[in-house]
Coordinates of C-alpha atoms in Angstrom, one line a residue:
M1 CA 22.1 7.0 -11.2
L2 CA 24.0 3.2 -11.0
N3 CA 27.3 4.6 -9.2
N4 CA 30.0 2.5 -8.0
D5 CA 28.1 2.2 -4.4
I6 CA 25.1 1.2 -5.9
L7 CA 27.0 -1.3 -8.1
N8 CA 29.1 -2.7 -5.3
A9 CA 25.9 -3.5 -3.5
L10 CA 24.2 -5.4 -6.4
K11 CA 27.4 -7.5 -6.5
A12 CA 26.7 -8.8 -3.0
Y13 CA 23.0 -9.2 -3.7
T14 CA 23.3 -10.9 -6.9
K15 CA 25.6 -13.8 -5.3
T16 CA 23.0 -15.7 -4.6
M17 CA 21.6 -16.1 -7.9
T18 CA 21.1 -19.7 -9.3
N19 CA 19.7 -19.5 -12.6
N20 CA 20.8 -17.5 -15.5
V21 CA 18.7 -14.0 -16.0
T22 CA 18.2 -12.4 -19.3
L23 CA 16.8 -9.0 -19.7
V24 CA 15.2 -8.7 -23.3
M25 CA 14.5 -5.9 -25.4
Q26 CA 12.7 -5.7 -28.3
P27 CA 14.1 -4.1 -31.5
G28 CA 13.1 -0.1 -32.2
E29 CA 14.1 3.3 -31.7
H30 CA 13.3 5.9 -28.8
P31 CA 15.3 9.1 -27.9
K32 CA 15.9 7.5 -24.4
R33 CA 16.8 4.1 -25.9
Q34 CA 20.2 4.7 -25.4
E35 CA 20.0 5.4 -21.9
L36 CA 17.8 2.5 -21.0
E37 CA 20.6 0.1 -22.8
E38 CA 23.3 1.8 -20.9
F39 CA 21.3 1.2 -17.6
L40 CA 20.7 -2.5 -18.6
E41 CA 24.8 -2.5 -19.4
K42 CA 25.6 -1.3 -16.3
L43 CA 23.2 -3.2 -14.3
C44 CA 24.0 -6.9 -15.8
S45 CA 28.0 -5.9 -15.1
V46 CA 27.1 -7.1 -11.3
S47 CA 26.7 -11.1 -12.0
E48 CA 27.7 -13.8 -14.5
N49 CA 24.3 -14.8 -14.2
L50 CA 22.4 -11.7 -15.2
N51 CA 22.6 -10.6 -18.8
W52 CA 20.6 -8.1 -21.3
Q53 CA 20.2 -8.5 -25.2
I54 CA 18.0 -7.3 -28.1
S55 CA 15.4 -9.7 -29.2
H56 CA 15.4 -10.5 -33.1
F57 CA 11.7 -10.1 -32.9
D58 CA 8.7 -8.0 -31.8
L59 CA 7.9 -9.3 -27.9
G60 CA 4.7 -7.7 -28.6
L61 CA 5.6 -5.4 -25.6
N62 CA 4.5 -1.4 -25.3
S63 CA 7.5 0.1 -27.0
P64 CA 11.3 0.2 -27.6
L65 CA 11.6 0.9 -23.8
S66 CA 10.1 -2.0 -22.7
F67 CA 12.2 -5.4 -21.9
A68 CA 11.2 -8.7 -20.3
I69 CA 12.6 -11.1 -18.0
Q70 CA 13.8 -14.2 -19.3
V71 CA 14.8 -17.0 -17.1
N72 CA 16.7 -20.1 -18.6
D73 CA 15.6 -19.0 -22.0
E74 CA 11.9 -18.8 -21.5
L75 CA 10.3 -15.1 -20.6
N76 CA 8.4 -15.6 -17.1
G77 CA 5.5 -12.8 -17.6
V78 CA 7.3 -9.9 -15.7
V79 CA 7.9 -6.7 -17.8
F80 CA 9.4 -3.2 -17.3
S81 CA 8.7 -0.5 -19.7
G82 CA 10.5 2.5 -19.1
I83 CA 13.9 3.2 -17.1
P84 CA 12.9 1.6 -13.2
A85 CA 14.4 4.6 -11.5
G86 CA 13.2 5.9 -8.1
H87 CA 11.4 3.3 -5.9
E88 CA 10.6 1.0 -9.1
F89 CA 14.4 0.1 -9.2
N90 CA 13.9 -1.7 -6.1
S91 CA 10.9 -3.4 -8.1
L92 CA 13.3 -4.4 -10.6
I93 CA 16.4 -5.8 -8.5
L94 CA 13.5 -8.0 -6.5
A95 CA 12.1 -9.2 -9.9
I96 CA 15.5 -10.0 -10.9
L97 CA 16.5 -12.1 -7.6
Q98 CA 13.2 -13.9 -7.4
S99 CA 13.7 -14.9 -11.0
S100 CA 17.0 -16.5 -10.1
G101 CA 15.9 -18.4 -7.3
T102 CA 15.3 -15.9 -4.4
A103 CA 12.5 -17.1 -2.2
L104 CA 9.0 -15.4 -3.1
K105 CA 7.5 -13.0 -0.2
L106 CA 4.0 -14.8 -0.7
D107 CA 2.5 -16.6 1.9
S108 CA 2.2 -20.3 1.0
S109 CA -1.2 -20.5 1.0
L110 CA -1.3 -17.2 -1.3
Q111 CA 1.0 -18.8 -3.7
S112 CA -1.6 -21.7 -3.7
L113 CA -4.4 -19.6 -4.7
I114 CA -2.2 -17.6 -7.4
K115 CA -1.0 -21.4 -9.2
S116 CA -5.0 -21.9 -9.4
V117 CA -5.8 -19.3 -12.0
A118 CA -6.5 -21.3 -15.2
E119 CA -7.3 -18.2 -17.7
P120 CA -4.9 -15.5 -19.2
L121 CA -4.2 -12.6 -16.8
H122 CA -2.5 -9.1 -18.2
F123 CA -1.7 -6.8 -15.6
E124 CA -0.7 -3.3 -16.5
V125 CA 0.7 -1.1 -13.6
F126 CA 0.9 2.5 -14.4
V127 CA 3.2 3.9 -12.2
S128 CA 5.1 7.3 -11.2
L129 CA 8.8 6.8 -10.4
S130 CA 8.3 9.2 -7.0
C131 CA 5.4 6.8 -6.0
H132 CA 6.0 5.5 -2.8
N133 CA 3.0 3.2 -2.8
C134 CA 3.4 1.8 -6.4
P135 CA 6.1 -0.5 -5.9
D136 CA 3.9 -2.7 -3.4
V137 CA 1.3 -3.1 -6.3
V138 CA 4.4 -3.8 -8.8
Q139 CA 6.1 -6.3 -6.9
A140 CA 3.0 -8.5 -5.9
L141 CA 1.9 -8.7 -9.3
N142 CA 5.7 -9.6 -10.5
Q143 CA 5.2 -12.8 -8.1
F144 CA 1.9 -13.6 -9.3
A145 CA 3.3 -13.5 -13.1
M146 CA 6.4 -15.6 -11.6
L147 CA 3.9 -18.4 -10.2
N148 CA 1.6 -18.8 -13.0
P149 CA 2.5 -18.9 -16.6
Q150 CA -1.2 -17.8 -17.2
I151 CA -0.3 -14.4 -16.0
S152 CA 1.8 -11.7 -16.9
S153 CA 2.7 -7.9 -15.7
E154 CA 4.1 -4.9 -16.9
M155 CA 5.2 -1.9 -15.0
I156 CA 4.7 1.1 -17.1
D157 CA 6.4 4.3 -16.3
G158 CA 3.5 7.1 -17.0
G159 CA 5.7 10.0 -17.3
L160 CA 7.2 8.5 -20.5
Y161 CA 3.7 7.3 -22.2
P162 CA 1.7 10.2 -22.0
D163 CA -0.4 9.1 -25.3
I164 CA -1.8 6.1 -23.2
I165 CA -2.0 8.0 -20.0
E166 CA -4.4 10.5 -21.8
S167 CA -6.1 7.7 -23.7
R168 CA -6.9 6.6 -20.5
N169 CA -7.5 9.2 -18.6
I170 CA -5.3 8.2 -15.9
Q171 CA -4.6 11.1 -13.1
G172 CA -3.4 8.8 -10.2
V173 CA -0.8 6.1 -9.5
P174 CA -0.9 3.2 -9.0
S175 CA -3.2 2.4 -11.9
V176 CA -4.0 -1.3 -12.7
Y177 CA -5.7 -2.6 -15.6
L178 CA -6.4 -6.2 -16.1
N179 CA -6.8 -7.1 -20.0
G180 CA -7.0 -3.8 -20.6
E181 CA -9.7 -3.0 -18.4
P182 CA -9.6 -1.0 -14.8
F183 CA -9.0 -3.2 -12.1
A184 CA -7.3 -0.9 -9.2
N185 CA -6.3 2.2 -8.4
G186 CA -4.8 4.2 -5.7
K187 CA -3.3 2.8 -2.6
V188 CA -4.1 -0.9 -3.0
D189 CA -1.9 -4.0 -1.6
T190 CA -1.7 -7.6 -2.3
A191 CA -4.3 -8.4 0.4
I192 CA -6.9 -5.8 -1.7
L193 CA -5.5 -7.4 -5.1
I194 CA -6.2 -10.9 -3.8
E195 CA -9.8 -10.0 -2.8
K196 CA -10.4 -8.3 -6.3
L197 CA -9.4 -11.5 -7.9
Q198 CA -11.7 -13.6 -5.8
T199 CA -14.2 -11.4 -6.6
H200 CA -13.2 -11.4 -10.6
L201 CA -12.3 -14.9 -10.8
G202 CA -15.4 -16.1 -8.4
E203 CA -15.7 -20.0 -7.9
N204 CA -12.5 -20.5 -10.3
F205 CA -10.0 -18.6 -8.0
K206 CA -9.3 -21.6 -5.0
A207 CA -6.6 -23.1 -3.4
S208 CA -5.1 -25.9 -5.9
A209 CA -3.7 -28.0 -2.8
S210 CA -4.8 -28.8 0.7
I211 CA -3.5 -26.5 3.3
E212 CA -1.8 -27.9 6.5
Q213 CA -3.6 -26.5 9.2
S214 CA -1.4 -24.9 11.7
P215 CA -1.8 -26.0 15.7
T216 CA -4.0 -23.7 17.9
Q217 CA -1.9 -20.8 19.0
D218 CA -1.6 -19.0 22.2
V219 CA -2.0 -15.7 20.4
T220 CA -2.7 -14.3 17.3
V221 CA -2.9 -10.7 16.3
I222 CA -4.6 -9.2 13.5
G223 CA -2.5 -6.1 12.5
G224 CA 1.0 -5.6 11.3
G225 CA 1.3 -1.7 12.3
P226 CA 3.2 -0.4 15.4
A227 CA 0.5 -1.8 17.9
G228 CA 0.4 -5.5 16.0
V229 CA 3.7 -5.9 16.0
S230 CA 4.6 -4.6 19.3
A231 CA 1.9 -7.5 20.6
A232 CA 3.5 -9.9 18.7
I233 CA 7.1 -9.4 19.8
Y234 CA 5.9 -9.0 23.8
S235 CA 3.9 -12.2 23.1
A236 CA 6.6 -14.3 21.5
R237 CA 9.0 -12.9 24.2
K238 CA 7.0 -15.1 26.6
G239 CA 7.4 -18.3 25.1
L240 CA 3.8 -18.5 23.3
K241 CA 2.6 -19.9 20.4
V242 CA 2.2 -16.3 18.4
T243 CA 0.7 -15.8 14.8
L244 CA 0.7 -12.2 12.9
I245 CA -1.9 -11.9 10.3
A246 CA -1.5 -8.7 8.4
D247 CA -2.5 -7.1 5.3
R248 CA 1.0 -5.6 5.1
I249 CA 3.7 -4.7 7.8
G250 CA 3.9 -1.5 8.6
G251 CA 0.2 -0.4 8.1
Q252 CA -0.6 3.6 8.0
V253 CA 3.1 3.7 9.1
K254 CA 4.6 2.8 5.9
D255 CA 2.9 5.7 4.2
T256 CA 4.1 8.2 6.5
V257 CA 7.4 10.1 4.9
G258 CA 8.6 11.8 7.9
I259 CA 8.7 10.9 11.4
E260 CA 10.5 13.0 14.1
N261 CA 8.1 12.3 17.4
L262 CA 9.2 8.8 18.0
I263 CA 10.9 8.9 21.3
S264 CA 15.1 8.0 21.1
V265 CA 14.6 8.4 17.4
S266 CA 15.3 11.9 16.2
K267 CA 14.4 11.2 12.7
T268 CA 13.2 8.1 10.6
T269 CA 10.9 7.6 7.7
G270 CA 7.9 5.5 7.2
S271 CA 9.8 2.9 5.2
E272 CA 12.8 2.7 7.6
L273 CA 10.9 2.0 10.6
T274 CA 8.5 -0.8 9.1
N275 CA 12.0 -2.6 8.0
N276 CA 12.9 -2.1 11.8
L277 CA 9.7 -3.6 12.6
I278 CA 10.1 -6.4 10.6
A279 CA 14.0 -7.2 11.6
H280 CA 12.9 -7.2 15.3
M281 CA 10.3 -9.5 14.5
N282 CA 12.5 -11.8 12.8
D283 CA 14.5 -12.3 15.9
Y284 CA 11.8 -14.4 17.6
T285 CA 9.3 -17.2 16.7
I286 CA 6.6 -15.6 15.0
N287 CA 4.1 -17.2 12.6
L288 CA 3.7 -14.4 10.1
K289 CA 0.7 -14.7 7.7
E290 CA 1.2 -11.4 5.5
H291 CA -1.4 -10.0 2.9
I292 CA -3.7 -12.0 4.5
R293 CA -7.5 -10.9 5.9
V294 CA -9.7 -12.5 8.4
D295 CA -13.1 -13.0 7.1
K296 CA -14.8 -14.5 10.0
I297 CA -14.4 -15.2 13.7
E298 CA -16.4 -17.6 15.9
K299 CA -16.5 -16.9 19.5
G300 CA -15.5 -19.7 22.0
D301 CA -12.7 -20.4 24.9
V302 CA -11.2 -20.9 21.7
K303 CA -11.5 -18.6 18.7
T304 CA -11.7 -19.7 15.4
L305 CA -10.7 -17.6 12.5
T306 CA -11.6 -18.1 8.6
L307 CA -8.6 -16.3 6.3
S308 CA -9.2 -14.8 3.0
S309 CA -6.5 -17.9 1.9
G310 CA -8.9 -20.1 2.7
E311 CA -7.0 -21.4 6.0
V312 CA -9.0 -21.8 9.2
L313 CA -6.7 -21.1 12.4
T314 CA -7.4 -21.6 15.8
T315 CA -6.4 -19.8 19.0
K316 CA -6.7 -19.3 22.5
T317 CA -6.7 -15.5 22.5
L318 CA -7.0 -12.5 20.0
I319 CA -5.5 -9.4 19.8
I320 CA -7.2 -6.7 17.1
A321 CA -4.7 -4.2 16.1
T322 CA -6.1 -3.4 12.8
G323 CA -5.5 0.5 12.7
A324 CA -7.5 2.9 10.8
K325 CA -7.7 4.0 6.9
W326 CA -8.3 7.4 5.6
R327 CA -11.6 8.7 6.1
E328 CA -13.7 9.4 2.8
L329 CA -15.8 12.6 2.4
G330 CA -18.8 10.4 1.6
V331 CA -20.5 12.8 -1.3
E332 CA -21.5 12.5 -4.2
G333 CA -18.8 12.3 -7.3
E334 CA -16.3 10.9 -5.0
K335 CA -16.3 7.4 -5.7
E336 CA -17.0 7.9 -9.1
N337 CA -14.0 10.0 -9.7
I338 CA -10.8 8.2 -7.6
G339 CA -8.2 7.9 -9.6
Q340 CA -9.8 10.5 -12.1
G341 CA -9.2 13.5 -10.0
V342 CA -9.8 12.4 -6.5
A343 CA -7.0 11.2 -4.7
Y344 CA -5.5 10.6 -1.4
C345 CA -1.8 10.4 -1.6
P346 CA -0.5 13.7 -2.5
H347 CA 2.7 12.6 -2.3
C348 CA 2.1 10.1 -4.8
D349 CA -0.5 11.5 -7.3
G350 CA 0.8 15.4 -7.1
P351 CA 3.4 14.9 -9.8
F352 CA 0.0 14.3 -12.3
F353 CA -1.2 17.6 -11.4
K354 CA 1.8 20.0 -12.5
G355 CA 0.5 23.5 -13.6
K356 CA -3.0 22.8 -12.4
D357 CA -5.6 23.8 -9.9
V358 CA -6.2 21.3 -6.9
A359 CA -7.9 21.5 -3.8
V360 CA -7.0 19.9 -0.6
I361 CA -9.9 19.1 2.1
G362 CA -9.1 19.1 5.9
G363 CA -7.6 21.7 7.7
G364 CA -5.3 19.1 10.2
N365 CA -2.1 18.8 10.3
S366 CA -2.1 16.0 7.1
G367 CA -4.5 18.7 5.1
V368 CA -2.1 21.2 5.9
E369 CA 1.0 19.4 5.1
A370 CA -0.5 18.1 2.0
A371 CA -1.3 21.8 0.9
L372 CA 2.3 22.5 1.4
D373 CA 3.7 19.7 -0.4
L374 CA 1.5 20.2 -3.4
A375 CA 1.8 24.0 -3.5
G376 CA 5.5 23.4 -5.0
M377 CA 4.1 21.2 -7.7
V378 CA 0.8 22.6 -8.7
K379 CA -0.4 26.0 -10.2
S380 CA -2.5 26.5 -7.0
V381 CA -4.3 24.8 -4.2
T382 CA -7.3 25.7 -2.5
L383 CA -7.5 24.5 1.4
F384 CA -11.1 23.7 2.2
E385 CA -11.8 23.3 6.5
F386 CA -15.2 22.6 7.8
L387 CA -14.8 24.4 11.1
P388 CA -14.2 28.2 11.3
E389 CA -10.5 27.4 12.2
L390 CA -7.5 25.1 10.8
K391 CA -6.9 22.2 13.4
A392 CA -3.2 22.1 12.3
D393 CA -0.5 23.1 14.4
K394 CA 0.7 26.5 14.3
V395 CA 3.9 26.7 12.5
L396 CA 2.3 24.5 9.9
V397 CA -1.0 26.7 9.6
E398 CA 1.6 30.1 8.9
K399 CA 3.5 28.6 6.6
A400 CA 0.4 28.1 4.6
E401 CA -0.7 31.6 5.4
Q402 CA 2.4 32.5 3.7
S403 CA 2.2 30.7 0.6
A404 CA 1.4 32.8 -2.1
N405 CA -0.4 29.7 -4.2
I406 CA -2.4 28.5 -1.1
K407 CA -5.9 29.9 -0.8
I408 CA -7.6 29.2 2.7
I409 CA -11.4 28.9 3.0
K410 CA -12.9 28.3 6.3
S411 CA -16.3 27.3 7.5
A412 CA -17.0 25.1 4.0
K413 CA -18.9 22.2 3.7
T414 CA -18.3 19.8 0.8
E415 CA -21.4 18.9 -1.0
K416 CA -20.4 17.6 -4.3
V417 CA -17.2 16.6 -6.3
L418 CA -18.1 18.0 -10.1
S419 CA -16.6 15.9 -13.4
D420 CA -16.9 16.0 -16.7
G421 CA -18.0 11.9 -16.6
T422 CA -14.3 11.5 -17.3
K423 CA -12.5 13.6 -14.8
V424 CA -12.9 16.2 -11.9
T425 CA -13.6 19.6 -13.1
G426 CA -14.5 21.1 -9.7
L427 CA -15.7 21.3 -6.1
R428 CA -19.3 22.5 -4.7
Y429 CA -19.4 23.7 -1.3
Q430 CA -21.4 25.6 0.9
D431 CA -20.3 28.1 3.2
R432 CA -21.7 27.5 6.4
N433 CA -21.9 31.3 7.7
T434 CA -24.1 32.4 4.9
E435 CA -25.5 29.0 3.7
E436 CA -24.7 30.3 0.0
I437 CA -23.8 27.2 -2.2
M438 CA -20.8 27.7 -4.7
D439 CA -18.5 26.2 -7.2
V440 CA -15.2 26.3 -7.5
D441 CA -13.1 24.9 -11.1
L442 CA -10.6 22.6 -9.9
D443 CA -8.8 19.7 -11.7
G444 CA -7.6 17.6 -8.7
I445 CA -9.0 17.1 -5.1
F446 CA -7.0 15.5 -2.3
V447 CA -9.1 14.2 0.6
Q448 CA -7.4 14.6 4.2
I449 CA -10.0 14.5 6.7
G450 CA -8.6 12.1 9.1
L451 CA -9.3 8.2 10.1
V452 CA -11.7 6.0 10.1
P453 CA -10.7 2.4 12.3
N454 CA -10.7 -0.9 10.7
S455 CA -13.0 -2.6 13.0
E456 CA -16.0 -3.4 10.9
F457 CA -15.3 -6.9 10.6
V458 CA -15.5 -7.5 14.5
S459 CA -18.6 -5.7 14.7
N460 CA -20.6 -8.8 16.0
L461 CA -17.6 -9.4 17.8
V462 CA -16.9 -6.4 20.1
E463 CA -18.6 -3.6 21.4
R464 CA -17.7 -0.3 19.4
N465 CA -18.6 3.2 20.0
N466 CA -20.5 5.4 17.7
F467 CA -16.8 6.4 15.4
G468 CA -16.4 2.7 15.1
E469 CA -13.6 2.3 17.5
I470 CA -13.2 -0.6 19.8
I471 CA -14.2 -0.3 23.4
I472 CA -11.5 -1.6 25.9
D473 CA -10.7 -1.1 29.4
E474 CA -7.5 0.3 30.9
K475 CA -5.9 -3.2 29.9
G476 CA -6.6 -3.7 26.6
Q477 CA -9.5 -6.1 27.6
T478 CA -12.5 -5.8 25.0
S479 CA -16.5 -6.9 25.8
E480 CA -15.7 -10.5 24.8
P481 CA -13.2 -12.8 27.1
G482 CA -10.2 -13.5 25.2
V483 CA -10.3 -10.8 22.6
F484 CA -8.1 -7.6 23.3
A485 CA -7.3 -5.0 21.1
C486 CA -4.7 -1.8 20.9
G487 CA -3.5 1.2 18.6
D488 CA -5.5 3.3 16.5
V489 CA -8.7 0.8 16.4
T490 CA -9.6 1.3 19.9
T491 CA -11.2 4.0 22.2
V492 CA -7.3 4.9 23.3
P493 CA -6.9 8.8 22.6
Y494 CA -4.1 10.4 20.7
K495 CA -3.3 8.3 17.6
Q496 CA 0.5 8.0 17.7
I497 CA 3.2 5.3 16.9
V498 CA 4.5 5.5 20.4
I499 CA 1.4 5.2 22.5
A500 CA 0.3 2.4 19.6
M501 CA 3.6 0.5 20.4
G502 CA 2.7 1.0 24.2
E503 CA -0.8 -0.4 23.9
G504 CA 0.4 -3.1 21.6
S505 CA 2.9 -4.7 24.7
K506 CA 0.1 -4.0 27.2
A507 CA -2.5 -5.9 25.4
S508 CA 0.2 -8.6 25.1
L509 CA 0.8 -8.7 28.9
S510 CA -2.9 -8.6 29.5
A511 CA -3.5 -11.6 27.1
F512 CA -0.6 -13.4 28.6
D513 CA -2.3 -12.8 32.3
Y514 CA -5.5 -14.2 31.0
L515 CA -4.0 -17.4 29.3
L516 CA -2.4 -18.1 33.0
R517 CA -5.6 -17.4 35.1
A518 CA -7.5 -19.7 32.3
A519 CA -4.9 -22.5 32.7

């Protein structure tokens, strides 16, 4: 895996290391032990500040395939169980660099919160090396461990620990455990982890130091997808004081595997586009607050925002660009079985269902694409569509119809997710033509029925339609003066990246015009 090109690139990255970092293995034997030792040997050859060794003591780790990060002769709580290849290779390299002095990616207010934790927290993150959502969780929890000696974080490659996967009945990744108990699963980001910690720790989770309040901003953008980033860049180009607040930069785009309809860019991926958005933003003076949510907004000529970090921020104008999230079925058994057979990311969780029978709910592009993706991994796919015909593009429908292990059921209303209390066993649906209720035996259910706007937090601030979309005019103005909106969270039709970018720039120009008239 570590070819010369990768090793040469690592030599450049590790030149900035200021602390000595040692990767420490515990004694023991395992069929893949030699492969891990060879991997660590090659990796550590790129810098004199990076070493590996076998401890003379049992470190209390999961197995002989586990290794911990030691900085200046002290363990820092970061552990990898397995060989961090695939997407997790970046998690390992980032952990090494951050352990050696590279600045953490967490906002200072969030770092204050994490440092305030006074009780032991041991996180286990079960991952698949093919999962593109898992590294976000691993990297966030690794930073938590580096900030606070009470916290430890262990990445566990589920493919190498089948006994643990079976005993805990894990059927989706990332699956996060805290002190041995389920904590989070599925697609979660740093903001959600912080929110869950606030619930878990209560009043014991608060900033350990006062946070200096920022001056009143000209424009504050909520949301870090294409619309939000576009709005922030356009505002900064006008010389305005700009803050962007986001759960994560990229939004839904970050999870998109292939993008071929962004005009002037024939082919790209969600991760590549996200990196380009970040690079473009870095060209301007934008106060970025990532992994943070807005809890409360107070109206007025100057709007007051209370953030999940405890900060209070004031702004003259506000642009809401919070996008949308996967829509849930809303049927009995769905929420109870998330991570136990109910999933929303075929690319991430599909490998857990090799040789099994699964369903995809939804006949749009995302649903048919998911069925085609899963067909190459599982025994069979049953595609359920509520309407009499599939809504996906013709070329996708034809591919699905030609696939030997994809069965398509139309006019099907999902009634219930069936389970035995520990895992999904099937799906109950109604044939809308005959009204007959039918049960299908299944091992997994992938939900792909579209998106719902992330607008609930502004329900008392601006007018929304029956779908939860924020109602805007042709300039992006909402019902509240000085508050603008753009992208998938609004009533603008056709939820596309290129449209979101244009709407973001339009909202920014409208906010600038508003500030000129209010001056």
